[in-house]
mmCIF file of C-alpha atoms and ligand atoms in Angstrom:
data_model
loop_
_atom_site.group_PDB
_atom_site.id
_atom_site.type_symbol
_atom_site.label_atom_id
_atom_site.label_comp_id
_atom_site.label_asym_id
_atom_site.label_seq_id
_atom_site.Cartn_x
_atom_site.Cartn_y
_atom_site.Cartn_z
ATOM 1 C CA UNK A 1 -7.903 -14.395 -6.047
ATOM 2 C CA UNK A 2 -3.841 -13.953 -5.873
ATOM 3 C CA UNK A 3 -1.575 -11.750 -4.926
ATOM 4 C CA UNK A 4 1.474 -10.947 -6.841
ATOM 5 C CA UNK A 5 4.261 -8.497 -7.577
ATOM 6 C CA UNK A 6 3.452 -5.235 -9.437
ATOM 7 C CA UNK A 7 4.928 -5.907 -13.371
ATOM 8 C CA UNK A 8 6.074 -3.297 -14.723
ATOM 9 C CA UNK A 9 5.183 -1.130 -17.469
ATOM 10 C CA UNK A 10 1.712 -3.794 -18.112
ATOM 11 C CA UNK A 11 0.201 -2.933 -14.359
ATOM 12 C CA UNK A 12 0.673 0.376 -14.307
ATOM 13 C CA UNK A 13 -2.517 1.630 -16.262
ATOM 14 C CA UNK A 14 -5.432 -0.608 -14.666
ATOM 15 C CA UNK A 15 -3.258 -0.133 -10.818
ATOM 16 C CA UNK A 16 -3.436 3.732 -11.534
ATOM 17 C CA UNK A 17 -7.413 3.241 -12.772
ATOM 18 C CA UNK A 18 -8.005 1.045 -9.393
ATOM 19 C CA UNK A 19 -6.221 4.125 -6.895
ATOM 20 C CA UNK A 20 -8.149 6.763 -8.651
ATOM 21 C CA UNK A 21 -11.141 4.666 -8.091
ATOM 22 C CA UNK A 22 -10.648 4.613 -4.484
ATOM 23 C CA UNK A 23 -13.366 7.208 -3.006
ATOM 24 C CA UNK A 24 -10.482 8.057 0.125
ATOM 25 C CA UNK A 25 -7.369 7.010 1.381
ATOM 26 C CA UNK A 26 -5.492 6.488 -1.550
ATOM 27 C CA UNK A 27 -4.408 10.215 -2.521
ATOM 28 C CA UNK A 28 -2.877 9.966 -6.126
ATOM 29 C CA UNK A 29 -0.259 12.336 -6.328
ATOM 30 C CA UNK A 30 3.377 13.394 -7.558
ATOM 31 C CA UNK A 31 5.155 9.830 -6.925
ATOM 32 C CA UNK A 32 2.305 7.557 -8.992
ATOM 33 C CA UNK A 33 3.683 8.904 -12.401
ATOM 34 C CA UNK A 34 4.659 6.173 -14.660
ATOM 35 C CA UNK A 35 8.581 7.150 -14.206
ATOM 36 C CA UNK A 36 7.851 7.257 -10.653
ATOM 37 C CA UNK A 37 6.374 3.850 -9.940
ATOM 38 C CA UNK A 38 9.066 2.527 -12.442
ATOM 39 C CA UNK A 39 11.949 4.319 -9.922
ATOM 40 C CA UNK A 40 9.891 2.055 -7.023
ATOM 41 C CA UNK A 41 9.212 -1.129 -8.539
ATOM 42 C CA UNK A 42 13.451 -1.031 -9.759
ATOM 43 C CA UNK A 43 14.257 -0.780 -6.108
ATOM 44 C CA UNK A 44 12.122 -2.695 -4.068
ATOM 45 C CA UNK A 45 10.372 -5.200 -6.437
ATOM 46 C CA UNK A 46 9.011 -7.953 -4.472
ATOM 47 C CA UNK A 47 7.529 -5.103 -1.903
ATOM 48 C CA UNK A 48 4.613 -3.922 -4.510
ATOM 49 C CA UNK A 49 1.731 -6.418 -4.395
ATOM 50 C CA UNK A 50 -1.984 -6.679 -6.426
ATOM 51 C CA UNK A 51 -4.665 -8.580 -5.151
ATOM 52 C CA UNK A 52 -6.018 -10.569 -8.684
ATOM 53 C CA UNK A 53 -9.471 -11.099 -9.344
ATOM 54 C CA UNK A 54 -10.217 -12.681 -12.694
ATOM 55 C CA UNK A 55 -7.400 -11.557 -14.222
ATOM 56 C CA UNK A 56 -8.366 -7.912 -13.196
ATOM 57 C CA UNK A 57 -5.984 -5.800 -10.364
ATOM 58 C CA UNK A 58 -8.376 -5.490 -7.492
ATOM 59 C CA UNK A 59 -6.091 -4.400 -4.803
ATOM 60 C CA UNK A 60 -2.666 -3.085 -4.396
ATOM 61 C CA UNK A 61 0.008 -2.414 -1.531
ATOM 62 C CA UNK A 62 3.588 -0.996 -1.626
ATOM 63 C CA UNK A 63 5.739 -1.627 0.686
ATOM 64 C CA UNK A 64 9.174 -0.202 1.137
ATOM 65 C CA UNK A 65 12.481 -0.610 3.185
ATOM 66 C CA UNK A 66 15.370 1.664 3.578
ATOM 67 C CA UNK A 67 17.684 -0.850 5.642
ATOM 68 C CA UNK A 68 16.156 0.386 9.242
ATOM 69 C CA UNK A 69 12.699 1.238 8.679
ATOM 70 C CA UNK A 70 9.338 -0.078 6.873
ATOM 71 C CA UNK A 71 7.173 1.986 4.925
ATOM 72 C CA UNK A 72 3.762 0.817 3.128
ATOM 73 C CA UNK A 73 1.895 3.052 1.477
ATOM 74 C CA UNK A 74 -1.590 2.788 -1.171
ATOM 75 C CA UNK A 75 -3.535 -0.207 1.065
ATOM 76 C CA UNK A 76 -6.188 -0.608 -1.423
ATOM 77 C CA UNK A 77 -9.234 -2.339 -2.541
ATOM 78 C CA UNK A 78 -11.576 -2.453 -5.034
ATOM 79 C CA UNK A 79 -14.882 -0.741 -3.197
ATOM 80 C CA UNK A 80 -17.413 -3.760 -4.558
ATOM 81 C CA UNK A 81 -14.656 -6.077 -3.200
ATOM 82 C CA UNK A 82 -14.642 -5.709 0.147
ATOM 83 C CA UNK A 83 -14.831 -7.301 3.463
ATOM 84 C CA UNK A 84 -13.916 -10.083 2.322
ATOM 85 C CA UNK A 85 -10.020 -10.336 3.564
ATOM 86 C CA UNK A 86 -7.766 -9.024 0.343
ATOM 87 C CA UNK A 87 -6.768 -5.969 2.288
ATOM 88 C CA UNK A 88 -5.852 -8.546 5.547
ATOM 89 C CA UNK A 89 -4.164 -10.576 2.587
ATOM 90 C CA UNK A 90 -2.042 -7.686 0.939
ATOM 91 C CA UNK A 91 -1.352 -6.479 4.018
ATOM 92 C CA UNK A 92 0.082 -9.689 5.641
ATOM 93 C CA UNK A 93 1.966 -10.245 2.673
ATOM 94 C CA UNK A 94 4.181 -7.274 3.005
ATOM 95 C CA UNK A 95 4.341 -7.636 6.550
ATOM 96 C CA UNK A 96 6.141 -11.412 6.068
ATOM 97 C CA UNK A 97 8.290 -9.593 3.129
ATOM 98 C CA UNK A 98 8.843 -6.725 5.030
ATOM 99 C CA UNK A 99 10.497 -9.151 8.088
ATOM 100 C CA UNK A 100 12.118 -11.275 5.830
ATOM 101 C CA UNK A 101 14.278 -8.514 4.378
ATOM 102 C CA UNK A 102 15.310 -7.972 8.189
ATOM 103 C CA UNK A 103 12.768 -4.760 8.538
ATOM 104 C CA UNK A 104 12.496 -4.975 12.442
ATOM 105 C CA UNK A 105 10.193 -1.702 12.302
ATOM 106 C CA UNK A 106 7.581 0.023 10.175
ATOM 107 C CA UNK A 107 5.333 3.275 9.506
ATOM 108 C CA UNK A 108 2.249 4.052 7.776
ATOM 109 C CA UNK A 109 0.378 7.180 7.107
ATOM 110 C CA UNK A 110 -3.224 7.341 7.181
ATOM 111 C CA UNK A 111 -5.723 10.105 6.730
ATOM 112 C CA UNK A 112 -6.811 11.588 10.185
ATOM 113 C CA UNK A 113 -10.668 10.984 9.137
ATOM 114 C CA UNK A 114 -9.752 7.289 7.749
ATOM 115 C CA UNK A 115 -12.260 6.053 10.419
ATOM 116 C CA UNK A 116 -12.239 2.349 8.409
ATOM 117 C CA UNK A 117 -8.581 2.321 7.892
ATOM 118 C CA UNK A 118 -7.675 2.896 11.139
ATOM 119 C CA UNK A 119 -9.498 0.271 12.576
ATOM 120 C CA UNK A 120 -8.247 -2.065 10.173
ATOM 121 C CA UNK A 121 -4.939 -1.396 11.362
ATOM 122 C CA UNK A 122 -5.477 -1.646 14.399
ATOM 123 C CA UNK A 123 -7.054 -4.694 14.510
ATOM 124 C CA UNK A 124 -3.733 -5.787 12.910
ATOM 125 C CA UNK A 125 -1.624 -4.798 16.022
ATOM 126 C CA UNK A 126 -0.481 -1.570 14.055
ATOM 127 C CA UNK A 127 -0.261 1.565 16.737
ATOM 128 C CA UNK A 128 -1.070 5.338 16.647
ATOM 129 C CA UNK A 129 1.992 6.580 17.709
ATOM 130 C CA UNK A 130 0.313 9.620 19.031
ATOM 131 C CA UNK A 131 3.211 11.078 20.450
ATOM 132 C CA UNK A 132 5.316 11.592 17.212
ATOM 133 C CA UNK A 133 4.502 13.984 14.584
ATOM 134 C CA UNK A 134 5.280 13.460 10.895
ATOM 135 C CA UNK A 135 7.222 16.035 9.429
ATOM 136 C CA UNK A 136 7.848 16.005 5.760
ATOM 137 C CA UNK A 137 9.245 18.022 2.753
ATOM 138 C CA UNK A 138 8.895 18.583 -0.733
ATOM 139 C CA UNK A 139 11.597 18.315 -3.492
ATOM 140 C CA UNK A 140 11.830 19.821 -6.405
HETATM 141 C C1 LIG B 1 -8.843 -0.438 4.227
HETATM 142 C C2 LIG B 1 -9.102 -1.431 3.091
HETATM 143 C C3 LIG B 1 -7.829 -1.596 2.277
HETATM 144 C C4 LIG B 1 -9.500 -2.777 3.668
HETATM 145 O O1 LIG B 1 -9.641 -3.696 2.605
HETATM 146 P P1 LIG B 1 -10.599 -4.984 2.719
HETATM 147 O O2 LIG B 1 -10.289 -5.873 1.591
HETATM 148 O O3 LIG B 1 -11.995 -4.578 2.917
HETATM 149 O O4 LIG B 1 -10.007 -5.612 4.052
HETATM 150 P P2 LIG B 1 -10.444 -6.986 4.749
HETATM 151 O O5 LIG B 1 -11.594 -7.594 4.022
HETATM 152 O O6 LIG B 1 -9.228 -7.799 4.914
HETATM 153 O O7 LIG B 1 -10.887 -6.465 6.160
HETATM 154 C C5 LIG B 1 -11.886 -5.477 6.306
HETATM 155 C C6 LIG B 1 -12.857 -5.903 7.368
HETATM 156 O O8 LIG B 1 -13.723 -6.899 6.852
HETATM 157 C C7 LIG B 1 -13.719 -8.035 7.737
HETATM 158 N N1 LIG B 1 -13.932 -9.231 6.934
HETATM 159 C C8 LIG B 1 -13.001 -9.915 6.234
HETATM 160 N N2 LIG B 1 -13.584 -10.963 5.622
HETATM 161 C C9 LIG B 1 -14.906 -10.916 5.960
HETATM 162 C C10 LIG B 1 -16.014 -11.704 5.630
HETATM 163 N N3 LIG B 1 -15.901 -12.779 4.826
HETATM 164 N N4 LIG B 1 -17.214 -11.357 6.144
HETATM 165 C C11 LIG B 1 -17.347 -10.282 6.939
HETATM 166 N N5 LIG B 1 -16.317 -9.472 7.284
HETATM 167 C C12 LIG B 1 -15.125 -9.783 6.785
HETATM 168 C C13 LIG B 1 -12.365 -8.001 8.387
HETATM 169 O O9 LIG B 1 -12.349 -8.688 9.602
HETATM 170 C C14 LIG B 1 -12.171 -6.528 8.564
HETATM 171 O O10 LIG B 1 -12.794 -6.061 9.714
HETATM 172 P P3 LIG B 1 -12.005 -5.072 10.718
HETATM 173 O O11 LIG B 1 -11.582 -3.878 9.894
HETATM 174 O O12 LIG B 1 -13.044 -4.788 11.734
HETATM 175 O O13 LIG B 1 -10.832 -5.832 11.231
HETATM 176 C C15 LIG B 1 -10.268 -0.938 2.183
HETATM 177 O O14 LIG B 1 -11.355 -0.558 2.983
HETATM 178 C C16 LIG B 1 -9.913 0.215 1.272
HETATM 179 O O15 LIG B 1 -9.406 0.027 0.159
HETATM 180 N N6 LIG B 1 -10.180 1.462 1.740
HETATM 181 C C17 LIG B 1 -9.928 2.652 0.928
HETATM 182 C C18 LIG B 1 -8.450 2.938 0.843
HETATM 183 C C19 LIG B 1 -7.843 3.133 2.186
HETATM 184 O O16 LIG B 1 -8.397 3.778 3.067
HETATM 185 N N7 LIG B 1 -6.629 2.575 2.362
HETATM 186 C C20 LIG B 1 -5.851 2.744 3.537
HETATM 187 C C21 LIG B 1 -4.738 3.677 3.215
HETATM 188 S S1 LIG B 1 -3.838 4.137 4.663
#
């Protein structure tokens, strides 16, 4: 097991396999098109991690920074693959990139009903910040 940047175009097939794989959390949508991810991986490459099992992608996490704020998104791992510390991994990873980069703050969205996920965070000293509200907006 390793973890390693996201290379682009080769990872892009069997990480897009692994997220629609994922029975919830992981909502494929609008910004996991192939010129999407390629946008992503250009401007933060060292944020996008896989978790490698036997030379198969078995977990995945993208993180981001805008220069005052940390976003990760797509915590992942393979279902029969669990429980056994890659998500701790993945996500500990990004956390020590995140800091490095200077990121002194960071968000994450999870589903409401995420029962697993949000104890995993918060057994990672992540916070339900109950008393903001995430707005967001679509562009065309
Ligand atoms: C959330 C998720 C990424 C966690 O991945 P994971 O690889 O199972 O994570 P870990 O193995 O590091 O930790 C999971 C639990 O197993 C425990 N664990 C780790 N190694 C273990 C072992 N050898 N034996 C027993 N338990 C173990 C951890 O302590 C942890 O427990 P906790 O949640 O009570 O703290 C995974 O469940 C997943 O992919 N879920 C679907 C997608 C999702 O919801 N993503 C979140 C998006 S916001």
């Amino acid at each position: 097991m390793n973890i390693r940047e996201f290379r682009f175009p080769d990872d892009y097939a069997p990480t897009l396999k692994l997220w629609q794989s994922i029975e919830t959390g992981v909502k494929v949508g609008r910004s996991d098109t192939f010129e999407e991810i390629q946008k992503k991986v250009q401007r933060d490459p060292d944020l996008f991690l896989l978790a490698e099992h036997d030379g198969q992608i078995v977990g995945t996490i993208i993180g981001g920074y805008d220069g005052r704020r940390g976003m990760i998104y797509h915590l992942a791992v393979d279902q029969s693959l669990r429980k056994q510390g890659i998500g701790d991994m993945l996500l500990s990873e990004v956390e020590k990139r995140l800091q490095a980069r200077g990121c002194v703050k960071c968000y994450l969205l999870v589903f409401a009903d995420n029962e697993r996920a949000i104890h995993f965070y918060e057994n990672r000293g992540w916070v339900d910040m109950k008393e903001d509200k995430v707005f967001g907006k679509e562009f065309p």
